[in-house]
Amino acid sequence: MNPERSASQEALDPDFNEKAREVRQEIGDRLRWIRAHHPEGPFSLEALAARSKIAKRRLASAESEDGANLTIETLVKIAHSLDVDRVAYFIDSQVFEDVNAQLALLREFQTRNVSSVALRTSHAPDIPPSTRAQLQKALMGIVASLDGASEDDTGQR
């Protein structure tokens, strides 16, 4: 980026505008995804609006084709209302994948009526990502072993 360019010049740059539109669209896609796939969901726009205390119209605009310009505060409110502690979920692909894998594990536990799992916060900054990944893999292994143990001699569940 040329330091001599002003913010207003940058905002008029077609490449900048296109990149901003792509980011808004990604945020909208991820918002739709989590509404549909959240372990406590799916959530309608109306339900998420009530839960997050953000206007339904604002949420619908965020999910529209071009997306809305959302403030950091709005993204934080949405994330926290959905119990997603990592706000980067909406803008970082790796965080999006990590959180979705954790939510899938929660859904799996709910499906199997696992009432609780005693874990310290898996998003704590002192736990390296590789350790979190190993923990998640171990938990998925437990789920897979439950599948095998639940089959009877006829191979039926």
Short mmCIF file of C-alpha atoms in Angstrom, two decimals, residues 19-157:
data_model
loop_
_atom_site.label_atom_id
_atom_site.label_comp_id
_atom_site.label_asym_id
_atom_site.label_seq_id
_atom_site.Cartn_x
_atom_site.Cartn_y
_atom_site.Cartn_z
CA LYS A 19 -12.12 -7.09 -1.48
CA ALA A 20 -14.39 -5.37 1.07
CA ARG A 21 -17.46 -6.79 -0.71
CA GLU A 22 -15.92 -10.28 -0.64
CA VAL A 23 -15.24 -10.01 3.10
CA ARG A 24 -18.80 -8.82 3.78
CA GLN A 25 -20.10 -11.75 1.72
CA GLU A 26 -17.91 -14.21 3.70
CA ILE A 27 -19.26 -12.80 6.95
CA GLY A 28 -22.82 -13.24 5.67
CA ASP A 29 -22.11 -16.81 4.54
CA ARG A 30 -20.60 -17.69 7.92
CA LEU A 31 -23.48 -16.08 9.76
CA ARG A 32 -25.97 -18.17 7.73
CA TRP A 33 -23.85 -21.28 8.36
CA ILE A 34 -23.73 -20.94 12.12
CA ARG A 35 -27.43 -20.09 12.33
CA ALA A 36 -28.21 -23.33 10.50
CA HIS A 37 -25.61 -25.58 12.18
CA HIS A 38 -25.29 -24.30 15.73
CA PRO A 39 -25.82 -27.08 18.33
CA GLU A 40 -28.69 -25.09 19.87
CA GLY A 41 -30.13 -24.13 16.48
CA PRO A 42 -31.07 -23.81 13.83
CA PHE A 43 -31.86 -20.20 14.57
CA SER A 44 -34.20 -18.05 12.53
CA LEU A 45 -33.17 -14.46 11.95
CA GLU A 46 -35.86 -13.48 14.44
CA ALA A 47 -34.49 -15.84 17.12
CA LEU A 48 -30.92 -14.63 16.57
CA ALA A 49 -32.09 -11.01 16.68
CA ALA A 50 -33.74 -11.62 20.05
CA ARG A 51 -30.74 -13.53 21.36
CA SER A 52 -28.15 -10.98 20.19
CA LYS A 53 -30.27 -7.85 20.65
CA ILE A 54 -29.45 -6.83 17.07
CA ALA A 55 -32.25 -5.79 14.74
CA LYS A 56 -33.50 -8.58 12.48
CA ARG A 57 -33.24 -6.18 9.54
CA ARG A 58 -29.54 -5.59 10.33
CA LEU A 59 -28.88 -9.34 10.45
CA ALA A 60 -30.77 -9.90 7.19
CA SER A 61 -28.75 -7.13 5.59
CA ALA A 62 -25.52 -8.77 6.80
CA GLU A 63 -26.58 -12.02 5.14
CA SER A 64 -27.63 -10.36 1.89
CA GLU A 65 -25.70 -10.83 -1.34
CA ASP A 66 -23.51 -7.77 -0.83
CA GLY A 67 -23.57 -7.90 2.95
CA ALA A 68 -23.73 -4.97 5.30
CA ASN A 69 -20.87 -3.11 6.88
CA LEU A 70 -20.93 -4.52 10.40
CA THR A 71 -19.03 -2.94 13.22
CA ILE A 72 -16.65 -4.91 15.37
CA GLU A 73 -19.09 -4.40 18.24
CA THR A 74 -21.89 -6.01 16.21
CA LEU A 75 -19.72 -9.00 15.28
CA VAL A 76 -18.74 -9.43 18.93
CA LYS A 77 -22.40 -9.31 20.00
CA ILE A 78 -23.38 -11.91 17.40
CA ALA A 79 -20.47 -14.20 18.29
CA HIS A 80 -21.10 -13.99 22.03
CA SER A 81 -24.83 -14.53 21.62
CA LEU A 82 -23.97 -17.81 19.88
CA ASP A 83 -21.35 -18.75 22.50
CA VAL A 84 -18.52 -18.36 19.99
CA ASP A 85 -15.61 -16.87 21.94
CA ARG A 86 -13.41 -16.45 18.89
CA VAL A 87 -14.82 -13.45 17.02
CA ALA A 88 -12.35 -14.09 14.20
CA TYR A 89 -14.79 -16.90 13.29
CA PHE A 90 -16.43 -14.48 10.87
CA ILE A 91 -13.26 -13.39 9.05
CA ASP A 92 -10.59 -16.08 9.47
CA SER A 93 -10.97 -19.35 7.56
CA GLN A 94 -8.90 -21.40 10.01
CA VAL A 95 -10.84 -20.14 13.02
CA PHE A 96 -14.09 -20.81 11.11
CA GLU A 97 -13.02 -24.44 10.51
CA ASP A 98 -11.78 -24.93 14.09
CA VAL A 99 -14.94 -23.59 15.70
CA ASN A 100 -17.17 -25.56 13.33
CA ALA A 101 -15.29 -28.76 14.23
CA GLN A 102 -15.83 -28.01 17.92
CA LEU A 103 -19.53 -27.31 17.33
CA ALA A 104 -19.84 -30.57 15.37
CA LEU A 105 -18.33 -32.42 18.32
CA LEU A 106 -20.84 -30.76 20.66
CA ARG A 107 -23.70 -31.79 18.34
CA GLU A 108 -22.38 -35.35 18.33
CA PHE A 109 -22.29 -35.42 22.11
CA GLN A 110 -25.83 -34.03 22.24
CA THR A 111 -27.00 -36.72 19.81
CA ARG A 112 -25.55 -39.36 22.13
CA ASN A 113 -27.06 -37.72 25.22
CA VAL A 114 -23.66 -36.98 26.74
CA SER A 115 -24.72 -34.60 29.47
CA SER A 116 -21.37 -33.00 30.23
CA VAL A 117 -17.69 -33.08 29.44
CA ALA A 118 -15.27 -31.64 31.96
CA LEU A 119 -12.76 -29.59 30.00
CA ARG A 120 -10.99 -26.37 30.71
CA THR A 121 -11.61 -23.76 28.04
CA SER A 122 -10.19 -25.18 24.84
CA HIS A 123 -9.68 -21.70 23.41
CA ALA A 124 -7.41 -20.56 26.23
CA PRO A 125 -4.36 -18.75 24.87
CA ASP A 126 -1.92 -20.95 26.81
CA ILE A 127 -3.10 -24.11 25.04
CA PRO A 128 -1.27 -24.47 21.72
CA PRO A 129 -3.43 -25.10 18.63
CA SER A 130 -1.74 -28.48 18.12
CA THR A 131 -2.81 -29.55 21.62
CA ARG A 132 -6.38 -28.42 20.97
CA ALA A 133 -6.35 -30.41 17.73
CA GLN A 134 -5.05 -33.50 19.55
CA LEU A 135 -7.74 -33.14 22.22
CA GLN A 136 -10.41 -32.83 19.58
CA LYS A 137 -9.05 -35.87 17.74
CA ALA A 138 -9.06 -37.88 20.99
CA LEU A 139 -12.67 -36.91 21.69
CA MET A 140 -13.68 -37.89 18.17
CA GLY A 141 -11.92 -41.23 18.74
CA ILE A 142 -14.05 -41.73 21.85
CA VAL A 143 -17.17 -41.00 19.81
CA ALA A 144 -16.06 -43.48 17.14
CA SER A 145 -15.41 -46.16 19.77
CA LEU A 146 -18.91 -45.57 21.14
CA ASP A 147 -20.23 -46.35 17.67
CA GLY A 148 -18.44 -49.70 17.67
CA ALA A 149 -19.47 -50.55 21.22
CA SER A 150 -23.13 -49.83 20.57
CA GLU A 151 -23.49 -52.45 17.83
CA ASP A 152 -24.86 -55.81 18.89
CA ASP A 153 -23.93 -59.21 17.47
CA THR A 154 -26.18 -58.73 14.44
CA GLY A 155 -24.42 -55.51 13.48
CA GLN A 156 -27.46 -53.43 14.34
CA ARG A 157 -27.58 -50.55 16.73
#
